[in-house]
Short mmCIF file of C-alpha atoms and ligand atoms in Angstrom, two decimals:
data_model
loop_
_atom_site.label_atom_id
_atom_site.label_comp_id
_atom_site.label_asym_id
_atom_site.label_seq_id
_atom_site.Cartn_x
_atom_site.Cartn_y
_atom_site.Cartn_z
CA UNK A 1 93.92 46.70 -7.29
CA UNK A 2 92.30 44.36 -4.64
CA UNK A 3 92.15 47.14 -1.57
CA UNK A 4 89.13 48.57 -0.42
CA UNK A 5 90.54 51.95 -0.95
CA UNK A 6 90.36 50.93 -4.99
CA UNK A 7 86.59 49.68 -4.78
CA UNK A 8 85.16 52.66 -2.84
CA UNK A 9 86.96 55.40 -5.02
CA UNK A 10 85.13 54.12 -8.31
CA UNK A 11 81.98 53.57 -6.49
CA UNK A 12 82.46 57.34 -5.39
CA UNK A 13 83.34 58.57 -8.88
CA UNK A 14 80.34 56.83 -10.42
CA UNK A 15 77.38 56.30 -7.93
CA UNK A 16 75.30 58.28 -6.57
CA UNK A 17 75.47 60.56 -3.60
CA UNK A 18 72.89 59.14 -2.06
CA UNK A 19 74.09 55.53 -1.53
CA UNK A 20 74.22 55.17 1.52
CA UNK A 21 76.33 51.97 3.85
CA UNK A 22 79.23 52.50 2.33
CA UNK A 23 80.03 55.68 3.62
CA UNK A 24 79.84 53.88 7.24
CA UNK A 25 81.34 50.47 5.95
CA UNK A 26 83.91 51.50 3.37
CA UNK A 27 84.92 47.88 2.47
CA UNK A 28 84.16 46.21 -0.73
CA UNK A 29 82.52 42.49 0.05
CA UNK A 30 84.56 39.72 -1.87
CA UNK A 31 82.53 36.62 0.13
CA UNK A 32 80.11 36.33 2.36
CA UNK A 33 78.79 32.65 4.14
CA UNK A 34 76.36 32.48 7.14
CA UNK A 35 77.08 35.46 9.27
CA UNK A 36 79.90 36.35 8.30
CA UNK A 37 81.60 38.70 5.26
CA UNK A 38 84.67 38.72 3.68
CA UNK A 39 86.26 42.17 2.19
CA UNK A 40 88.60 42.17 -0.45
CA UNK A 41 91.74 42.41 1.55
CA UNK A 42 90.88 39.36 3.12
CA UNK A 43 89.56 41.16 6.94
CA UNK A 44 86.30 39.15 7.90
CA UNK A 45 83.09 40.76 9.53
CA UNK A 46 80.54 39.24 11.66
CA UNK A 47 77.35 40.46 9.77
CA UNK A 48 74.27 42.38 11.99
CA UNK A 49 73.02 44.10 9.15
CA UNK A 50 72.38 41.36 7.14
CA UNK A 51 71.28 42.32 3.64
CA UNK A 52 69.03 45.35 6.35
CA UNK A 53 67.52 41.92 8.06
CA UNK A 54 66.94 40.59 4.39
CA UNK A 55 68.79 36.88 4.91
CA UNK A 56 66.63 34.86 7.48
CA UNK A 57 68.92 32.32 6.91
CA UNK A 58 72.42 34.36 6.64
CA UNK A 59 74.39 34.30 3.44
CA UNK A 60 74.82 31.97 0.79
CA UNK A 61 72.68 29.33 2.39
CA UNK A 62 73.52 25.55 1.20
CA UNK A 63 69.58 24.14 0.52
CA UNK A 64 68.86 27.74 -0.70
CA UNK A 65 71.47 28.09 -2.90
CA UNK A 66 71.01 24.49 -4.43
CA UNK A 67 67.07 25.43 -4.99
CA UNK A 68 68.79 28.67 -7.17
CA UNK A 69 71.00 26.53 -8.77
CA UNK A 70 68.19 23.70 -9.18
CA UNK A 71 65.61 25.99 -10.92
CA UNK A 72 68.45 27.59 -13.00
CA UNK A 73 69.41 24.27 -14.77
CA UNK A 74 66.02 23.36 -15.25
CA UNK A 75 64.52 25.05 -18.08
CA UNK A 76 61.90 26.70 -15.71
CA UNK A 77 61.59 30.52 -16.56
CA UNK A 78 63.12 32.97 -14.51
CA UNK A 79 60.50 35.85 -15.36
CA UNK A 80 57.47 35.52 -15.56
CA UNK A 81 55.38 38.62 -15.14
CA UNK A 82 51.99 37.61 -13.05
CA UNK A 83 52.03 34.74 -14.86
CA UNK A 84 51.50 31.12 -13.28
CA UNK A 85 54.17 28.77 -12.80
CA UNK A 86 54.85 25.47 -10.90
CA UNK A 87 57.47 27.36 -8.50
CA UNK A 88 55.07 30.18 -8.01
CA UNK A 89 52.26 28.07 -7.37
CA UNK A 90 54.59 26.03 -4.57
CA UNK A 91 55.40 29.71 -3.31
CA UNK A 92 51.78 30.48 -2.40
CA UNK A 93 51.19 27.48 -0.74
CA UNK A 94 54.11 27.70 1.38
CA UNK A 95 53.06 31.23 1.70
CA UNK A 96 49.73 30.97 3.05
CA UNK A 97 50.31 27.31 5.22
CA UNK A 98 52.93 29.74 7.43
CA UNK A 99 50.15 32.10 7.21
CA UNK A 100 47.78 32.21 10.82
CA UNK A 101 44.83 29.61 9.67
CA UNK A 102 41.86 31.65 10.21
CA UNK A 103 43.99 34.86 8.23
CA UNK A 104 44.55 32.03 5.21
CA UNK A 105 41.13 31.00 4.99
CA UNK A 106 39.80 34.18 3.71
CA UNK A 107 43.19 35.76 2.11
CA UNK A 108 44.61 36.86 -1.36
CA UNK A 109 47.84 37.83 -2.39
CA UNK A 110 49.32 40.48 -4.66
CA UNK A 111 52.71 40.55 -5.62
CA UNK A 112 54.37 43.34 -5.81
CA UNK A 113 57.70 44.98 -7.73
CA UNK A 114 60.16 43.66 -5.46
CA UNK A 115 61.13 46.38 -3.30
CA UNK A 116 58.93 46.42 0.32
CA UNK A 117 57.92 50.22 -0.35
CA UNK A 118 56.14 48.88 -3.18
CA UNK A 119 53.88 46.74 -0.97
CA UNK A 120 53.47 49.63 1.01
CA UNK A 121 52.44 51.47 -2.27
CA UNK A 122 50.18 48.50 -3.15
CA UNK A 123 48.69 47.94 0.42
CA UNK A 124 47.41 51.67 0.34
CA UNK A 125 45.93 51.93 -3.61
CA UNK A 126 44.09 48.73 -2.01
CA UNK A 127 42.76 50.04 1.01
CA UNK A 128 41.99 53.57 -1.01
CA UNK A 129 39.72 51.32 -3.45
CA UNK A 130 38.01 49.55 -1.42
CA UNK A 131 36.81 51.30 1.06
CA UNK A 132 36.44 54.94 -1.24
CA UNK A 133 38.44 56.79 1.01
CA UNK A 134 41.30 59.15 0.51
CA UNK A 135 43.16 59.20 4.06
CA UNK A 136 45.32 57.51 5.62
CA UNK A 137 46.93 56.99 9.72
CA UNK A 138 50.18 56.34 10.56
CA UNK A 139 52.74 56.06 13.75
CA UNK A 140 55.69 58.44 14.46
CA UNK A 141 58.47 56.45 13.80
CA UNK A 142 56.83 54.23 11.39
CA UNK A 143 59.46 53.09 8.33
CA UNK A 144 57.48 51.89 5.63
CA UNK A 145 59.90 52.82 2.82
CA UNK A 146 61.22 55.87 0.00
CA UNK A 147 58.64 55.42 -2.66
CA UNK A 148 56.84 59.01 -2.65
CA UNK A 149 53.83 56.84 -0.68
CA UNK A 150 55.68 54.88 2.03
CA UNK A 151 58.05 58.13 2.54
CA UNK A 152 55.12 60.27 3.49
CA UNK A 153 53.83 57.48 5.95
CA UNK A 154 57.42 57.44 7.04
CA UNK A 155 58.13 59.16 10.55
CA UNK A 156 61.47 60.32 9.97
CA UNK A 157 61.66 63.79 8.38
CA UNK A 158 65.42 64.59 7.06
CA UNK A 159 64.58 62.54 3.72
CA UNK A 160 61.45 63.67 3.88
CA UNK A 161 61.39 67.35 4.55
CA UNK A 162 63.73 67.61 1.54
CA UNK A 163 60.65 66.39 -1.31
CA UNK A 164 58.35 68.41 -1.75
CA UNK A 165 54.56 67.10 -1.68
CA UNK A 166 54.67 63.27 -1.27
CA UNK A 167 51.39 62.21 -0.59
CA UNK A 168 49.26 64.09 1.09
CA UNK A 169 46.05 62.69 3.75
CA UNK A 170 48.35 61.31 6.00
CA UNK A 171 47.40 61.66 9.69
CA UNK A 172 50.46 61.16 12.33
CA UNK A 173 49.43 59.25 15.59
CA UNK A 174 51.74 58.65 18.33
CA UNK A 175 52.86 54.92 19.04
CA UNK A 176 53.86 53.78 22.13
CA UNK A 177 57.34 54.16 22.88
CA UNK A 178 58.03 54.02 26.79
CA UNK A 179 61.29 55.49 27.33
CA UNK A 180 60.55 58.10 25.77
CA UNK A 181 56.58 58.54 26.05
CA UNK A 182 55.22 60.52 23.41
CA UNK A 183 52.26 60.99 25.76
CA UNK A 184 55.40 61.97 28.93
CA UNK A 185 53.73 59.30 30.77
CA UNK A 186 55.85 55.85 30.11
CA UNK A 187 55.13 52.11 30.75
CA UNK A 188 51.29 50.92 30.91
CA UNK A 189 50.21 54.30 31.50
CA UNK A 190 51.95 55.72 28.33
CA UNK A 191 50.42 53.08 26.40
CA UNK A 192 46.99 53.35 27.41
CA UNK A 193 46.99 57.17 26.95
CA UNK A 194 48.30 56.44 23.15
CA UNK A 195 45.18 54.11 22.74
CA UNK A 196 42.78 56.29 24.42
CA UNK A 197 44.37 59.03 21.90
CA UNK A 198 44.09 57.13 18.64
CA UNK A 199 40.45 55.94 19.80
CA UNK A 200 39.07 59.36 20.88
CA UNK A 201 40.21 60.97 17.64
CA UNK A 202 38.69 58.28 15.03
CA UNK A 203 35.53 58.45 17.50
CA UNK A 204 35.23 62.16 18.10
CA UNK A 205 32.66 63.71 15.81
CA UNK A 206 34.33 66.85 16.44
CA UNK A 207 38.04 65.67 16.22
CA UNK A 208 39.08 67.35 12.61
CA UNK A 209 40.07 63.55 11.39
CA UNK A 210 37.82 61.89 8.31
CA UNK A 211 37.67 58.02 8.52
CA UNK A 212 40.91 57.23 7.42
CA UNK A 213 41.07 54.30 4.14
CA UNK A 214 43.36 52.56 6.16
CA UNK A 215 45.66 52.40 9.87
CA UNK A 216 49.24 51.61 8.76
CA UNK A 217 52.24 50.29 11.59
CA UNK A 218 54.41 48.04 12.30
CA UNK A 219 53.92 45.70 14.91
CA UNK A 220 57.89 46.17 15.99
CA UNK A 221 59.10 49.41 14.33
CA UNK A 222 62.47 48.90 12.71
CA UNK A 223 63.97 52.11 11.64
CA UNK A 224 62.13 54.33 14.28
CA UNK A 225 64.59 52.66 16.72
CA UNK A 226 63.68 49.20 17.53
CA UNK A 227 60.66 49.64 18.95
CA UNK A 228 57.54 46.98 20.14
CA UNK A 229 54.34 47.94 20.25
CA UNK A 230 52.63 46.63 23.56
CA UNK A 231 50.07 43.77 22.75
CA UNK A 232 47.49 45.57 24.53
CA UNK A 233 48.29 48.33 21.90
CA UNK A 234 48.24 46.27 18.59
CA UNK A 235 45.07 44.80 20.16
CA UNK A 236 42.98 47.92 21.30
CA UNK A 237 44.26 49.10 17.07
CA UNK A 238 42.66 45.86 16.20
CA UNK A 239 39.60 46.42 18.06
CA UNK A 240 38.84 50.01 17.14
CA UNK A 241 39.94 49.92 13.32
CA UNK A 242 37.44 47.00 13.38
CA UNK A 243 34.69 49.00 14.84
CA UNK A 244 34.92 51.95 12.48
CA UNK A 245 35.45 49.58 9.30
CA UNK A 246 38.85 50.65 9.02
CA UNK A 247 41.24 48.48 6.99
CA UNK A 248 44.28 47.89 9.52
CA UNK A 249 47.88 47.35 7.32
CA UNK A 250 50.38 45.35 9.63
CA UNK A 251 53.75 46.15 7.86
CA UNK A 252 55.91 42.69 8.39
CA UNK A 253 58.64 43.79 5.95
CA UNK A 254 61.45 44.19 9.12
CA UNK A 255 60.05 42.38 11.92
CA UNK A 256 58.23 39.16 9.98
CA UNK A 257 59.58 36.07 8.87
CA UNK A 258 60.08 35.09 12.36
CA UNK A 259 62.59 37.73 13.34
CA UNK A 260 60.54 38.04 16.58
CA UNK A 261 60.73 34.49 17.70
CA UNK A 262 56.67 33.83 15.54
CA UNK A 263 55.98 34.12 12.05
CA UNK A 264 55.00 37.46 11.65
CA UNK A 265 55.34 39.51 14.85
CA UNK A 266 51.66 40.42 15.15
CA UNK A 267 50.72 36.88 15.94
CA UNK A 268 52.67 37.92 19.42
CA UNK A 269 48.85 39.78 20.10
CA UNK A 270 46.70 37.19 18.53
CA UNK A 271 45.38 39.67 16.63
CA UNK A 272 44.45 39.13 12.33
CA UNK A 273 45.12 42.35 10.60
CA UNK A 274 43.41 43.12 7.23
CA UNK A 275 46.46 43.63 5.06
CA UNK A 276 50.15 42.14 5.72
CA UNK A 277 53.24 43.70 3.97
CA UNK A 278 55.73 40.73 3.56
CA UNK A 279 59.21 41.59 1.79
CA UNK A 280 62.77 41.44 2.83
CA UNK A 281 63.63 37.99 4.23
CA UNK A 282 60.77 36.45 2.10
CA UNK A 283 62.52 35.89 -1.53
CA UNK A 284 65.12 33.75 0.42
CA UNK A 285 67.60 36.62 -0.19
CA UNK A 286 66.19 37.37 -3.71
CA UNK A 287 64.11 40.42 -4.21
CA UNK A 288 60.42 39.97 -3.46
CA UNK A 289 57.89 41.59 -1.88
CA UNK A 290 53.83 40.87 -1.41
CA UNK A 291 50.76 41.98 0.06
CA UNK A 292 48.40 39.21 1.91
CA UNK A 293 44.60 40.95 2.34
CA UNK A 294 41.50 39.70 3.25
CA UNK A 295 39.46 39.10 0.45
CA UNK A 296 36.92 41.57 1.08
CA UNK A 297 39.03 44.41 -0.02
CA UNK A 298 39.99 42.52 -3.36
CA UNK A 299 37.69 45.36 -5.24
CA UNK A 300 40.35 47.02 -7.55
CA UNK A 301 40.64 46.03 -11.04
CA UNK A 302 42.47 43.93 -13.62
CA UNK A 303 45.95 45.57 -13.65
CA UNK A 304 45.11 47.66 -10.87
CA UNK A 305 48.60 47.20 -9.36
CA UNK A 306 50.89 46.45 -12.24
CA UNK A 307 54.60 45.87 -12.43
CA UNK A 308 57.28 44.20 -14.45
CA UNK A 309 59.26 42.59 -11.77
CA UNK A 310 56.38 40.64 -9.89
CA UNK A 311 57.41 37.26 -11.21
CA UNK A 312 60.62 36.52 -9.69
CA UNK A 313 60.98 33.13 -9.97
CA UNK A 314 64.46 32.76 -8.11
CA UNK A 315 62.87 34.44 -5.34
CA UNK A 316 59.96 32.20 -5.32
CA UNK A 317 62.08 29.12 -5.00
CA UNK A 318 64.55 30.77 -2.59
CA UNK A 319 61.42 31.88 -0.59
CA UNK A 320 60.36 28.40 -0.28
CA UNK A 321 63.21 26.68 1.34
CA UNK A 322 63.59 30.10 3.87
CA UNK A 323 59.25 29.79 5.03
CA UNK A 324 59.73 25.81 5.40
CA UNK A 325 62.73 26.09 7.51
CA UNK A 326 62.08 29.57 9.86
CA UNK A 327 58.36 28.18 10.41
CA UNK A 328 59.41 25.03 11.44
CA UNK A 329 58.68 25.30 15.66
CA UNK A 330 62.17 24.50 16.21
CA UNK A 331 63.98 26.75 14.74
CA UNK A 332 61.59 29.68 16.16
CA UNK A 333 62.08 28.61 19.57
CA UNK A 334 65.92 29.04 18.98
CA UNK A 335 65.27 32.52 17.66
CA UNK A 336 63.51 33.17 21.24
CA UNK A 337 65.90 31.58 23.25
CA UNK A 338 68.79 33.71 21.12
CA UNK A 339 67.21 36.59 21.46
CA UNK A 340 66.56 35.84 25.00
CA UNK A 341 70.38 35.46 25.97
CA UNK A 342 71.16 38.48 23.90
CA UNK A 343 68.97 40.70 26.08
CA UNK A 344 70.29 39.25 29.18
CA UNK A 345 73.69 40.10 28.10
CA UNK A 346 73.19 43.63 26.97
CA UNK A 347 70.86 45.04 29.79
CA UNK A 348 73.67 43.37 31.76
CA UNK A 349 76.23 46.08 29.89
CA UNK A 350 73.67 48.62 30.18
CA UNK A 351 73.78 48.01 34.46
CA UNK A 352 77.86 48.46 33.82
CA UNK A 353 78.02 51.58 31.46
CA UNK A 354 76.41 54.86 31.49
CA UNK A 355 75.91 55.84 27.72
CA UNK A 356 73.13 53.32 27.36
CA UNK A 357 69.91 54.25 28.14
CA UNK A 358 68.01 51.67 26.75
CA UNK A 359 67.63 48.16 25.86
CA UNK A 360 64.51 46.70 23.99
CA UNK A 361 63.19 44.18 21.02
CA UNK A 362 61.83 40.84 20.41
CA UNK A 363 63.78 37.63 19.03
CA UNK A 364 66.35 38.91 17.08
CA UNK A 365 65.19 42.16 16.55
CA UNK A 366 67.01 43.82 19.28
CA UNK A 367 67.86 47.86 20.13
CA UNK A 368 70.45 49.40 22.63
CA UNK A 369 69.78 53.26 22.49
CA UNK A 370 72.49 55.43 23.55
CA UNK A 371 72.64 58.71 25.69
CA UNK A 372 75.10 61.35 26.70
CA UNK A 373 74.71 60.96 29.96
CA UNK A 374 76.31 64.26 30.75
CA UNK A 375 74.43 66.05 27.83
CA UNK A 376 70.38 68.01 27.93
CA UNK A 377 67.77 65.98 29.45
CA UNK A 378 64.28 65.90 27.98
CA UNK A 379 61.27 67.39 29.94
CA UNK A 380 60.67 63.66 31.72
CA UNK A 381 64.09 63.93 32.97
CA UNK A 382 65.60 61.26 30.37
CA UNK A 383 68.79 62.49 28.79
CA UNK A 384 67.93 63.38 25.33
CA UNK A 385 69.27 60.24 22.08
CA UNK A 386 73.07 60.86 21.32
CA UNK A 387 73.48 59.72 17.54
CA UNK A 388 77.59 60.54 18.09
CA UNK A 389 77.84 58.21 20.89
CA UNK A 390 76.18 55.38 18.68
CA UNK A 391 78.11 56.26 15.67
CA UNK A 392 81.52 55.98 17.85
CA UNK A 393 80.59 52.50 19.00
CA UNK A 394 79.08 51.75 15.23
CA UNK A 395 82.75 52.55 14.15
CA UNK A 396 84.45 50.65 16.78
CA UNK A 397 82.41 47.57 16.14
CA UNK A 398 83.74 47.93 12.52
CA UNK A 399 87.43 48.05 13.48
CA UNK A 400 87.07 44.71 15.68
CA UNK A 401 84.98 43.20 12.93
CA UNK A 402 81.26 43.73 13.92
CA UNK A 403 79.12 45.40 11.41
CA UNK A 404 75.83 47.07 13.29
CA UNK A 405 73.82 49.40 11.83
CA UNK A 406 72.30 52.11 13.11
CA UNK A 407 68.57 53.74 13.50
CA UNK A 408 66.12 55.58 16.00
CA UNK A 409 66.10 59.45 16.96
CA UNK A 410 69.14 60.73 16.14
CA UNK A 411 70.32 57.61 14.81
CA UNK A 412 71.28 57.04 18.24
CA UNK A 413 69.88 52.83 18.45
CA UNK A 414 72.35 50.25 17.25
CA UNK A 415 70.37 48.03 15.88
CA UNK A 416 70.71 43.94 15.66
CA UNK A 417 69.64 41.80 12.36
CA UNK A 418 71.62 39.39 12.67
CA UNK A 419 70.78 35.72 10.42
CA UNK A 420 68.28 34.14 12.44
CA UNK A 421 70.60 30.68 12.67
CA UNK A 422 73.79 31.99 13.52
CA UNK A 423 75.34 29.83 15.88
CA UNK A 424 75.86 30.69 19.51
CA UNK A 425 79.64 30.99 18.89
CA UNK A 426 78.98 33.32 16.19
CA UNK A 427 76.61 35.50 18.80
CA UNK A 428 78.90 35.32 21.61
CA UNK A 429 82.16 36.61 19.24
CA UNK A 430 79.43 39.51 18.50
CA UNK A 431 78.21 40.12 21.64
CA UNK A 432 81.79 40.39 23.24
CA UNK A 433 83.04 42.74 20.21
CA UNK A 434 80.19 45.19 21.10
CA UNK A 435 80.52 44.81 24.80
CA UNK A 436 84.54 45.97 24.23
CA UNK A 437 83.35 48.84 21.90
CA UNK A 438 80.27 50.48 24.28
CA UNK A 439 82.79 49.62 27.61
CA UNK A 440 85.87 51.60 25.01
CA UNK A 441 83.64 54.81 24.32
CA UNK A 442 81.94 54.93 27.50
CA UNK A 443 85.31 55.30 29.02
CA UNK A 444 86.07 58.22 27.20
CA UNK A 445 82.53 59.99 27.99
C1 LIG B 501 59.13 48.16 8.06
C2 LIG B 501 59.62 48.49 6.68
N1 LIG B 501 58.74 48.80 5.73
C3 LIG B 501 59.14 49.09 4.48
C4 LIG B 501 60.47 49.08 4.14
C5 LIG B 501 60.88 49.41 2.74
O1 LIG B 501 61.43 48.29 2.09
P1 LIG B 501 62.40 48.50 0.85
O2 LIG B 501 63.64 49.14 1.37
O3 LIG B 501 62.64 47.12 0.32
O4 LIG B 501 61.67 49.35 -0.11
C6 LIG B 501 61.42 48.77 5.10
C7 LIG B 501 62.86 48.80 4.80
O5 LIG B 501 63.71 48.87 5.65
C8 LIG B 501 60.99 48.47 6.42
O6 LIG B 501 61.85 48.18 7.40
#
């Protein structure tokens, strides 16, 4: 009874069909500590999907797991709607002191039902309020989640294209991506056409585009393939959205929590958004999500954004202990320097192979694309994303113990999300199971 095989064949005969991992990662998850997960049968797996980049701190963390165990023998409630509590009230400080100062000073917060698409929800019935308008911008390749809101300010269109009318008054804009250059230009040039797109459009009386209630992206997109946006980009956003009164919605939920070496990766352009989608890594590995506005869009109303599951108060504690330690200066600087050695290693592989064509990310938020490099090339001569070349190294990885998950065009980006304090021997092991895999397939090219 304790095989995979037995696990998977009554979660096929009872759940859904559209769950999702385990049709990639048939295994059934008996124990999991730091980075790494143990399957029933006993076979262990260094983790890179990580709860999708949810545990900051990797699994089963001691001090977070003591803080769970703490508030649960204490007689504290564990649900409280909106109400206050002591471990809530500890939350939001914590919250707002990792918060940039002159973005505290003048912020609220709203939690949401814990999922991040929620927030996303939240964020726009905000912006909508307050401002009185009805439309909204996005980025191609922008993930901002499956509720019928975030999926209709989601790029990706197979989920999409198969529900009929999610929201409508949502306005596509194209977001620098420079290998392959929405605008066929690439590098600065790419980047500076994409701003002097998104500007002349919100500026042209004549462009067909109403003042939007709000510009939605992420600073590093996630799903869309691992993707950051140039500072100069995020900036020259910053700068118009400010001119034209436009709310500006930095969606954190993937690359915050100091995935990208700071914070929240929009402090990487020194820029203070209006509204900050926080979820994932932020309930400590306990389901939580919030929005963090500037007050001057606090207009809606008493219940304006209800939900039963906003008082989590596991996730509050949890939450704690995670902002405290990934905040600290220290441990930031080791997410850099990580990230740093895992870039050097991979574009090294990527000099050695021929089925990547890309390598890109921030921190520990890091991309490797692949290519056929004998298949179609697109019209700037860049051989077009090969999702079955990624999905043969995705499945190697898995046989020597590595499990990756995928995203990008095609699903053709193997994607890194690794805890943000695994140790360097933990890395390495990774690193030298996905070198083997890419070096296996691109063999056999
Ligand atoms: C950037 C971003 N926004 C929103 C979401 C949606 O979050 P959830 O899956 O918790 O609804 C995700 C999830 O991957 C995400 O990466």
């Amino acid at each position: 009874m304790n095989t995979n095989k037995y696990f998977i064949d009554r979660q096929d005969n009872f759940e859904s069909s559209a769950r999702s991992y385990p049709r990639k990662f048939p295994i059934a998850i008996a124990k999991a500590k730091g980075s790494w997960v143990e399957d029933v049968e006993g076979n262990r797996y260094i983790d890179f999907l990580n709860g999708a980049g949810t545990l900051a701190l990797g699994h089963n963390d001691d001090e977070v797991n003591q803080a769970l165990v703490d508030m649960i023998q204490s007689g504290a409630p564990l649900h409280a709607l909106d109400l206050s509590t002591p471990a809530k009230d500890r939350f939001v400080e914590t919250l707002f002191s990792i918060l940039p100062k002159e973005f505290a000073a003048n912020a609220k917060v709203q939690f949401c039902s814990p999922s991040g698409t929620d927030a996303t929800d939240a964020a726009i019935k905000l912006c909508k309020t307050a401002t009185g308008r009805g439309n909204i911008i996005a980025f191609s390749g922008g993930y901002h989640g499956m509720s019928h809101g975030g999926m209709a300010l989601t790029g990706n269109l197979t989920s999409k294209k198969k529900v009929a009318n999610v929201m409508p008054g949502v306005q596509f804009m194209p977001y620098p991506y420079s290998y392959r250059c929405p605008m066929g230009l690439g590098g600065e040039a790419g980047t500076k056409a994409c701003i002097s797109y998104f500007e002349r459009l919100l500026k042209d009386p004549e462009s067909g585009i109403v003042r939007p209630a709000a510009v939605i992206l992420e600073p590093i997109q996630g799903e869309g393939g691992v993707i950051p946006a140039p500072v100069e980009f995020l900036q020259a956003v910053r700068r118009i959205t400010k001119e034209l009164g436009i709310p500006m919605i930095c969606d954190e939920i993937q690359c915050g929590m100091g995935r990208s070496g700071k914070v929240f990766a929009f402090e990487h352009a020194g820029i203070i958004p209006d509204v900050v989608l926080i979820s994932k890594a932020l309930g400590g590995s306990q389901p939580m999500s919030v929005i963090v506005y500037n007050k001057d869009l606090d207009k809606w109303e008493a219940g304006a954004h209800a939900g039963t599951f906003r008082g989590n108060q596991l996730a509050m504690v949890a939450g704690t202990v995670m902002m405290k330690r990934i905040s600290d200066p220290k441990f930031l600087a080791d997410v850099t320097r990580k990230g740093e050695y895992m870039m050097t290693r991979l574009n090294k592989l990527k000099g050695e192979v021929s089925i990547i064509g890309d390598v890109r990310g921030k921190g520990l938020m890091t991309g490797i694309e692949f290519i056929d490099p004998n298949g179609p090339k697109d019209v700037m001569g860049v051989p077009e994303p090969c999702g079955t070349v990624a999905a043969r190294v995705q499945q190697l990885c898995f046989k020597y113990g590595l499990i990756m998950e995928k995203g990008g065009r095609n699903g053709s980006v193997m994607r890194c999300l690794c805890a943000l304090n695994i140790p360097d021997e933990d890395l390495d092991k990774a690193l030298s199971i996905f070198e083997k895999a890419v070096r296996e397939v691109d063999a056999d090219v």
